[in-house]
Each structure stands twice: as C-alpha cells, then as structure tokens.
Short mmCIF file of N, CA and C in Angstrom, two decimals:
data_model
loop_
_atom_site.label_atom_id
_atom_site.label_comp_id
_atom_site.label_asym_id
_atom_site.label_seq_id
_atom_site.Cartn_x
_atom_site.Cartn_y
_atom_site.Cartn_z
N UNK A 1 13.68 -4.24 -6.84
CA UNK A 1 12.34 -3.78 -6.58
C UNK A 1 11.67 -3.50 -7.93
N UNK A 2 10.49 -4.30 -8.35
CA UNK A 2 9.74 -3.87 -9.49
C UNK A 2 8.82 -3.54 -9.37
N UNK A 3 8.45 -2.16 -9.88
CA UNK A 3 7.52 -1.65 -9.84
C UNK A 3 6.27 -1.36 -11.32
N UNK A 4 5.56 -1.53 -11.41
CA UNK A 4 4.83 -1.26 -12.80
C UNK A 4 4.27 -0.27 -12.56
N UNK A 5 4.46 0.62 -13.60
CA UNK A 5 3.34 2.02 -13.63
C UNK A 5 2.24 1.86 -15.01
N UNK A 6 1.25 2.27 -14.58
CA UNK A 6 0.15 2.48 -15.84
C UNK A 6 -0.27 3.61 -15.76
N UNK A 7 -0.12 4.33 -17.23
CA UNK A 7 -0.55 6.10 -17.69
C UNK A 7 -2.17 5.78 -18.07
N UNK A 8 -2.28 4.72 -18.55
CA UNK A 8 -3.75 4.69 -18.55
C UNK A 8 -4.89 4.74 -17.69
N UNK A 9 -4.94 4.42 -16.13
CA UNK A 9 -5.30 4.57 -15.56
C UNK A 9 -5.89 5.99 -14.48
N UNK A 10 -6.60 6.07 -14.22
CA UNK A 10 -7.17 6.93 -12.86
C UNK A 10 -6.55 7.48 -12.16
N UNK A 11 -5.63 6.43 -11.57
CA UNK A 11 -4.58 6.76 -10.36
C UNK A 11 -3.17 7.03 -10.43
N UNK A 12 -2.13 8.67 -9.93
CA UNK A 12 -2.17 9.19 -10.33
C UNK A 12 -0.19 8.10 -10.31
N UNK A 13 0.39 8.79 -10.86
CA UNK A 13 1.53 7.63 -10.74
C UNK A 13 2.07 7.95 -9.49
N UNK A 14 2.34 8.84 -8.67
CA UNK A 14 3.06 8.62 -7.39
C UNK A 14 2.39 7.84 -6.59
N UNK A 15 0.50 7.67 -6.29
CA UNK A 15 0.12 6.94 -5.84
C UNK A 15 0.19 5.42 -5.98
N UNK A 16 0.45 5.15 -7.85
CA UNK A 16 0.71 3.59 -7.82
C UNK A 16 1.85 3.29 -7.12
N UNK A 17 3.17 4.04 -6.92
CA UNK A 17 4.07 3.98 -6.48
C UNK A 17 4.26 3.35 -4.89
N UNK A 18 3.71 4.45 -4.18
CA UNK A 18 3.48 4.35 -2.99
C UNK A 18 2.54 3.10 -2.53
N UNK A 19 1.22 2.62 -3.58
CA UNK A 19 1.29 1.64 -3.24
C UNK A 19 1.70 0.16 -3.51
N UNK A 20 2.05 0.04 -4.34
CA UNK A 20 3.13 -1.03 -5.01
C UNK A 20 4.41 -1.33 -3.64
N UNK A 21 4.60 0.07 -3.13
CA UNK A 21 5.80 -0.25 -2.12
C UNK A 21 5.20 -1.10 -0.75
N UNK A 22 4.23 0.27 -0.28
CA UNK A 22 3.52 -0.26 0.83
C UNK A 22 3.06 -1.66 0.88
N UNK A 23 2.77 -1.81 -0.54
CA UNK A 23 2.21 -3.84 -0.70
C UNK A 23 3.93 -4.60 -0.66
N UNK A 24 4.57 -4.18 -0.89
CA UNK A 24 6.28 -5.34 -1.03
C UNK A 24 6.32 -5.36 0.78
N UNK A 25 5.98 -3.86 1.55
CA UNK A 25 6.72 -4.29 3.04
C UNK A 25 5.45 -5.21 3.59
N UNK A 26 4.55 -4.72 3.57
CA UNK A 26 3.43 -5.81 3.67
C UNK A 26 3.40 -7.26 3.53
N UNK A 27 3.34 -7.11 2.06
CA UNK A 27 3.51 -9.14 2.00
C UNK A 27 5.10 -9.46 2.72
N UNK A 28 6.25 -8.67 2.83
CA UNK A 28 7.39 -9.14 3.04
C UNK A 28 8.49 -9.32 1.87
N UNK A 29 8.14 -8.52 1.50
CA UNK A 29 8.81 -8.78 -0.17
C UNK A 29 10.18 -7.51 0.33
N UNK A 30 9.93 -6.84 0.56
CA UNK A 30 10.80 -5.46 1.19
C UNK A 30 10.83 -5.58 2.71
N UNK A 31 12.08 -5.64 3.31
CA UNK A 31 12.36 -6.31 4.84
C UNK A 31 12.66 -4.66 5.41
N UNK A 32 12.61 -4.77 6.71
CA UNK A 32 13.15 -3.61 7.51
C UNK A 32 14.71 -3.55 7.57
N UNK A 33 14.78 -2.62 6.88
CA UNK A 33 16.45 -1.52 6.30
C UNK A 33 16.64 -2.29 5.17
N UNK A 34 15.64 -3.00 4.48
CA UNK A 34 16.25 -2.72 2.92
C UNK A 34 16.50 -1.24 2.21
N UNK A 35 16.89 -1.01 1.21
CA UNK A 35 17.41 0.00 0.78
C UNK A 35 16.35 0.31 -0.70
N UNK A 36 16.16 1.45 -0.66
CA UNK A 36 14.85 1.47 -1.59
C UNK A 36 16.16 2.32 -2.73
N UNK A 37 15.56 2.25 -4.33
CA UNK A 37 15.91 3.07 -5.32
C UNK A 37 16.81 3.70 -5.08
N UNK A 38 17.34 5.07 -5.28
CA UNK A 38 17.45 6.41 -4.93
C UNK A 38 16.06 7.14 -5.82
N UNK A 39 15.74 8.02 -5.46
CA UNK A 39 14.47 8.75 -6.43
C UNK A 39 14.85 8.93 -7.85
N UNK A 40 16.20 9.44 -8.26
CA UNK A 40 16.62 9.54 -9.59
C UNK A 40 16.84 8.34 -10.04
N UNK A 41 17.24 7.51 -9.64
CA UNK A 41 17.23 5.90 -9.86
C UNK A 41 16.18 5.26 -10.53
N UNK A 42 15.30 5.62 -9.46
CA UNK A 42 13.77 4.89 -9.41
C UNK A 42 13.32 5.54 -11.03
N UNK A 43 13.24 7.31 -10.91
CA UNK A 43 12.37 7.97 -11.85
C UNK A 43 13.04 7.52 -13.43
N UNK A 44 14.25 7.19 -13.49
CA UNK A 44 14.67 7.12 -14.54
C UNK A 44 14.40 5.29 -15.19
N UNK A 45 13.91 4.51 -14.06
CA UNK A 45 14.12 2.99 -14.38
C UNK A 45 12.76 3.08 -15.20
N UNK A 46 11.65 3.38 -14.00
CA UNK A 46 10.28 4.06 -14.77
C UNK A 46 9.80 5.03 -15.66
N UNK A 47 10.90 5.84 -16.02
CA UNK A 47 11.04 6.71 -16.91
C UNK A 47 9.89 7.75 -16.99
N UNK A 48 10.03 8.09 -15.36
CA UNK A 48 8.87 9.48 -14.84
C UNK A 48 10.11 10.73 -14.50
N UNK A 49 9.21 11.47 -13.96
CA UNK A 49 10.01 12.89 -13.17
C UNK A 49 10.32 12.70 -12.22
N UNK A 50 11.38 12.92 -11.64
CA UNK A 50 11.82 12.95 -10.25
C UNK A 50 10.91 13.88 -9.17
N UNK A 51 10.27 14.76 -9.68
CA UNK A 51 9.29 15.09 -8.71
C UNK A 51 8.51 13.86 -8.44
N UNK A 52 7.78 12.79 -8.91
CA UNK A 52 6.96 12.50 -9.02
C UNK A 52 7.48 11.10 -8.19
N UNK A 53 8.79 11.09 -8.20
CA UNK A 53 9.24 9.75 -7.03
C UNK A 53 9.80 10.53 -5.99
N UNK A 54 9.98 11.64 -5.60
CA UNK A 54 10.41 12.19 -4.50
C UNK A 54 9.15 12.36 -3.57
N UNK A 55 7.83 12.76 -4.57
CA UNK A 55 6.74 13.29 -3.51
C UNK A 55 5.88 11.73 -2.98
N UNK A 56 6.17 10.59 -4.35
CA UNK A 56 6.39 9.33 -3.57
C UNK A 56 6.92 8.89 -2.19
N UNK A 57 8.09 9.02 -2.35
CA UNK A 57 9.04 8.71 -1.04
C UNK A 57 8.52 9.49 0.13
N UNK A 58 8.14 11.31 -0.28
CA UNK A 58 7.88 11.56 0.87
C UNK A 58 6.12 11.07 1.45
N UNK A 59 5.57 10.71 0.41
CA UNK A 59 4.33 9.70 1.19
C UNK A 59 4.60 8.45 1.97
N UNK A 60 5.37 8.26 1.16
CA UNK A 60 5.74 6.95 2.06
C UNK A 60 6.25 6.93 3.79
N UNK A 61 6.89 8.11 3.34
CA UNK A 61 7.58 8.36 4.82
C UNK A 61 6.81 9.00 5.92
N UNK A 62 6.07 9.82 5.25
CA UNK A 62 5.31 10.56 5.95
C UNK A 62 3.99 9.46 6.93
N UNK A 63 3.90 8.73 6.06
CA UNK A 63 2.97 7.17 6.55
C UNK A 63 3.99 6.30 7.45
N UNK A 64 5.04 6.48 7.58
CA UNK A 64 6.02 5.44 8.57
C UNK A 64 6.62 4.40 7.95
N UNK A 65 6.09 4.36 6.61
CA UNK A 65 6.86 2.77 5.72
C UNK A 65 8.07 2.73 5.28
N UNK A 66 8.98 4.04 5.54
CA UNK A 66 10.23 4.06 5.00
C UNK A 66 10.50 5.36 5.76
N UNK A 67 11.96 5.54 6.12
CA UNK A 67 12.85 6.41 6.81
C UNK A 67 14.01 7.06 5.45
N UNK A 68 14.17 8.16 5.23
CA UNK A 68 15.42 8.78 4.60
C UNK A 68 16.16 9.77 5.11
N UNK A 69 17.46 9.30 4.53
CA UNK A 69 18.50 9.98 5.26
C UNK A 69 19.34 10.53 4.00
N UNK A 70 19.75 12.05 4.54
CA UNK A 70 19.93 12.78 3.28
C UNK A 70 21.73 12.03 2.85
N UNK A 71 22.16 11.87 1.89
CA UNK A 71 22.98 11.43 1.77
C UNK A 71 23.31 10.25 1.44
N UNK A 72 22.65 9.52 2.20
CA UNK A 72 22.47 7.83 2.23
C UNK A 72 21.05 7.00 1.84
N UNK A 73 20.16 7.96 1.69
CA UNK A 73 18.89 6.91 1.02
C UNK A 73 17.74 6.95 2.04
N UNK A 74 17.07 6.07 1.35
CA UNK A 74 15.84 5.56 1.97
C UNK A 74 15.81 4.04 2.65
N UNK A 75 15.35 4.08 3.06
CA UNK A 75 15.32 2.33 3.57
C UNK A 75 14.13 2.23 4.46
N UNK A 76 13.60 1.00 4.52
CA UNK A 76 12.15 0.44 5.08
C UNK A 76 12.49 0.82 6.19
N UNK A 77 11.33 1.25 6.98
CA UNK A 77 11.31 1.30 8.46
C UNK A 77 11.45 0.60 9.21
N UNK A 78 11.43 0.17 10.88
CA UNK A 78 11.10 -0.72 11.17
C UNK A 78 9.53 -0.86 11.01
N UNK A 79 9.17 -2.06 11.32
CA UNK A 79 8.15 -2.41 11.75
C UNK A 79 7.09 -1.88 12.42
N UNK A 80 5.86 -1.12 12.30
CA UNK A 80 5.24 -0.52 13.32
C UNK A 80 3.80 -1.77 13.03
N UNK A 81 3.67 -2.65 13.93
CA UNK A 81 2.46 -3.63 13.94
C UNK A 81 1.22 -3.34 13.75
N UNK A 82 1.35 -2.08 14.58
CA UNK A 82 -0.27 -1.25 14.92
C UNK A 82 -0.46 -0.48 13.50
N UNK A 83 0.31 0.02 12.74
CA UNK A 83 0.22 0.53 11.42
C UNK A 83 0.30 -0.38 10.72
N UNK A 84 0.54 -1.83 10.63
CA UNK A 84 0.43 -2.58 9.93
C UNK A 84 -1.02 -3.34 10.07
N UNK A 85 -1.38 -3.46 10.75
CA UNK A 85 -2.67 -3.89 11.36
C UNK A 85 -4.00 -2.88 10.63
N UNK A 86 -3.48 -1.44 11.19
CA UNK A 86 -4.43 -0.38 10.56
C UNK A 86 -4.06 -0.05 9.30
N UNK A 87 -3.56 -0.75 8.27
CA UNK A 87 -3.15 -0.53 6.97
C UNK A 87 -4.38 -1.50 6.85
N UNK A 88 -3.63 -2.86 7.07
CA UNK A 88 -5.04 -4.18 6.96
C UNK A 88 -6.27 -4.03 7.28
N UNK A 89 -6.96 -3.45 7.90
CA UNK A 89 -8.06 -3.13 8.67
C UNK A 89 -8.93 -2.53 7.30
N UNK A 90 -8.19 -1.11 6.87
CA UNK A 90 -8.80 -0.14 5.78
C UNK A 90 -9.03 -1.22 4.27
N UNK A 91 -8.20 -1.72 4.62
CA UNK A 91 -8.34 -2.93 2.89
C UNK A 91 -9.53 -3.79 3.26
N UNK A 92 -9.42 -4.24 4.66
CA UNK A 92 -10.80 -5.20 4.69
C UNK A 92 -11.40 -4.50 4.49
N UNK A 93 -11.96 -3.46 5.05
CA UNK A 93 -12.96 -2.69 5.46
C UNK A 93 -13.68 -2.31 3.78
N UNK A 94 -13.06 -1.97 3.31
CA UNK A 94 -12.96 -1.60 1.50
C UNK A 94 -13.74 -2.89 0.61
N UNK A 95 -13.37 -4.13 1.34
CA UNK A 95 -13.53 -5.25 0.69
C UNK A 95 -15.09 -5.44 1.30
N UNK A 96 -15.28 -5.40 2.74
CA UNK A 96 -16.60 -5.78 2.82
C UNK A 96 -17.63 -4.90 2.45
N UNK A 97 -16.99 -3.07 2.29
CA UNK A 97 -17.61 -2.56 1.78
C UNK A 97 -18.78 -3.10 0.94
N UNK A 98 -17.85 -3.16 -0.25
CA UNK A 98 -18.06 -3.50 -1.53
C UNK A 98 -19.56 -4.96 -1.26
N UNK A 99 -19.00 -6.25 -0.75
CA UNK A 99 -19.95 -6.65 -0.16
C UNK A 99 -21.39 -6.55 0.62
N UNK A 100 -21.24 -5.49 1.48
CA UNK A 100 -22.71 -5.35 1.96
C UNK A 100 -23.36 -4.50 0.74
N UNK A 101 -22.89 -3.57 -0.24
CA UNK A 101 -23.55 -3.20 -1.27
C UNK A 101 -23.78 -4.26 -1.73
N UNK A 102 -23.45 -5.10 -2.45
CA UNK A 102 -23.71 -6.20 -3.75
C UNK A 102 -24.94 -7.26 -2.67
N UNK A 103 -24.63 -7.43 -0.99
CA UNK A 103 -26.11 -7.96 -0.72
C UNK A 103 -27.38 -7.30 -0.63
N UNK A 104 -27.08 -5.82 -0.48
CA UNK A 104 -28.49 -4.89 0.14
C UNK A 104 -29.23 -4.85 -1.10
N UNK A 105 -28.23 -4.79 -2.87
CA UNK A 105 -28.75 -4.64 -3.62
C UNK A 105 -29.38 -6.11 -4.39
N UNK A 106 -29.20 -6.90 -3.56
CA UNK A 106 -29.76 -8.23 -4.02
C UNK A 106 -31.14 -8.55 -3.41
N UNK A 107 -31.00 -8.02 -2.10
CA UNK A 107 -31.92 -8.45 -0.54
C UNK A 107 -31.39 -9.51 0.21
N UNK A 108 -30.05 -9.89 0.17
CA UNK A 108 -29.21 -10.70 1.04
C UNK A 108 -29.49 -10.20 2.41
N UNK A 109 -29.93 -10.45 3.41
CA UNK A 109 -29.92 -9.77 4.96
C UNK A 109 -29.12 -9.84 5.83
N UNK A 110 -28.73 -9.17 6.98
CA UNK A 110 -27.53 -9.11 7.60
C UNK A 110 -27.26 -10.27 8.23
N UNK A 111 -28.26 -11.16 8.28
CA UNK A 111 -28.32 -12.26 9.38
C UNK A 111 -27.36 -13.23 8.14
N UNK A 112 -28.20 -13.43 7.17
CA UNK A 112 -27.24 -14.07 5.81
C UNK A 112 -26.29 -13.92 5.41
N UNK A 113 -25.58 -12.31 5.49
CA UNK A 113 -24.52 -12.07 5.03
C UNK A 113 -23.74 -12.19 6.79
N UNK A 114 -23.69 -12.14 7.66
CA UNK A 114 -22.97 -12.53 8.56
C UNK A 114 -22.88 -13.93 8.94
N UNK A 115 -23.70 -14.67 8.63
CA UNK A 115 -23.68 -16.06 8.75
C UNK A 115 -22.76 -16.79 7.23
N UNK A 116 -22.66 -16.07 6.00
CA UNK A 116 -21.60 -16.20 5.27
C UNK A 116 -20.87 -16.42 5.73
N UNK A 117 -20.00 -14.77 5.99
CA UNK A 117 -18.91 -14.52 6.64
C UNK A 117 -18.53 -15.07 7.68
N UNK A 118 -19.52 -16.00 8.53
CA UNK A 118 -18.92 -16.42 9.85
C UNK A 118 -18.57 -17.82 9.36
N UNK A 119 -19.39 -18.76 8.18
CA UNK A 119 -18.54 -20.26 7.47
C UNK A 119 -17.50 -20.05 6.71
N UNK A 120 -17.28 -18.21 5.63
CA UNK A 120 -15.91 -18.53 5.04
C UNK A 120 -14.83 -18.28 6.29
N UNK A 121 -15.17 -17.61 7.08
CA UNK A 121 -13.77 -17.51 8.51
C UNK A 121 -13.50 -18.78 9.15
N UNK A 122 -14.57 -19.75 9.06
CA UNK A 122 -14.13 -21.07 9.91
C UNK A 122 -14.36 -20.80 11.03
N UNK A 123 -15.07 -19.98 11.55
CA UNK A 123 -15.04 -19.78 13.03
C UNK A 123 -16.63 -20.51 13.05
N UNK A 124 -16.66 -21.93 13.69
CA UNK A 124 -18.25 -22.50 14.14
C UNK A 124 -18.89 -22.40 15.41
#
C-alpha cells in the first residue's frame, strides 16, 4: 500500500491518509479483507505519529471502509454498494459544482450547460 503524504499542503495528514485509502478500495486497488499497515507500521513507513494514523484508521472505520480487530489488524470491509455509490455521488456533485460556477460566471445557461452534459454522457 503506497501512500504519499504532503506537509506542504492545506490538508491535514490524517485526512490525506484516509483519503488515499478510501480511493485504493474504490478504484479496487485494496480488495475486501485485505490487510491494511498496522498504525505503527504505517506511521513509521511515513514517518508521522502514531496518533495521527490511528485517528486515520479510526475515520476510516468509522465511515465503513475498513473493520479492526484488536490484536489482529485492520482489513477492508466488505463492500457496502450504497456507500460506495454515496461516496461517488459527493465527488460528482463537487465536480459539477465547480462547473455550474465557471458557466454562471461566463453566462453559459442551464439549457447549454445541460445540453453539454447530456453529449459528453452519450445519452441522445
């Protein structure tokens, strides 16, 4: 599992964490009951605090993307579709955001910007 952290940035490192992971079970890169790090593992590969991959893990878990068991680890959850779906949903949603700003501030109109969106989907 590789993870990259950046100190330069905004965001805070447990969050790159958490999402770096959430994106591996997503694309499929991390399967259900793979076996994640251990937190001291993890904090020392990245060379952070173990607070700072524990309160990781427990985001993660707390969101359903991973199960831990004291003793034995962490490992991917199963599958929850509907949380996978509503993970996807918030990213579009983010993306078209961003979109209807960049047309309102042009004067693109909704009829234009949905008639976009309806030739890049392929749906005629």
């Amino acid at each position: 599992m590789e993870i990259i952290i950046s100190n330069s940035g905004d965001i805070p490192i447990y969050e790159q964490i958490v999402t770096q992971v959430k994106n591996m079970i997503l694309t499929g890169a991390l399967h259900e009951g793979d076996a994640l790090p251990s937190m001291r593992l993890l904090a020392k590969e990245l060379r952070i605090s173990v607070i700072t991959t524990k309160r990781a893990y427990e985001e993660l878990e707390r969101e359903g993307f991973i199960t831990s068991f004291t003793g034995k680890g962490s490992f991917v959850a199963s599958k929850n579709t509907e949380l996978i779906r509503e993970e996807q949903l918030k990213i579009i949603e983010g993306h078209l955001g961003k979109a209807v700003t960049a047309a309102k501030s042009c004067g693109v109109t909704l009829k234009e910007l949905s008639d976009a969106l309806t030739c890049l989907y392929g749906d005629d």
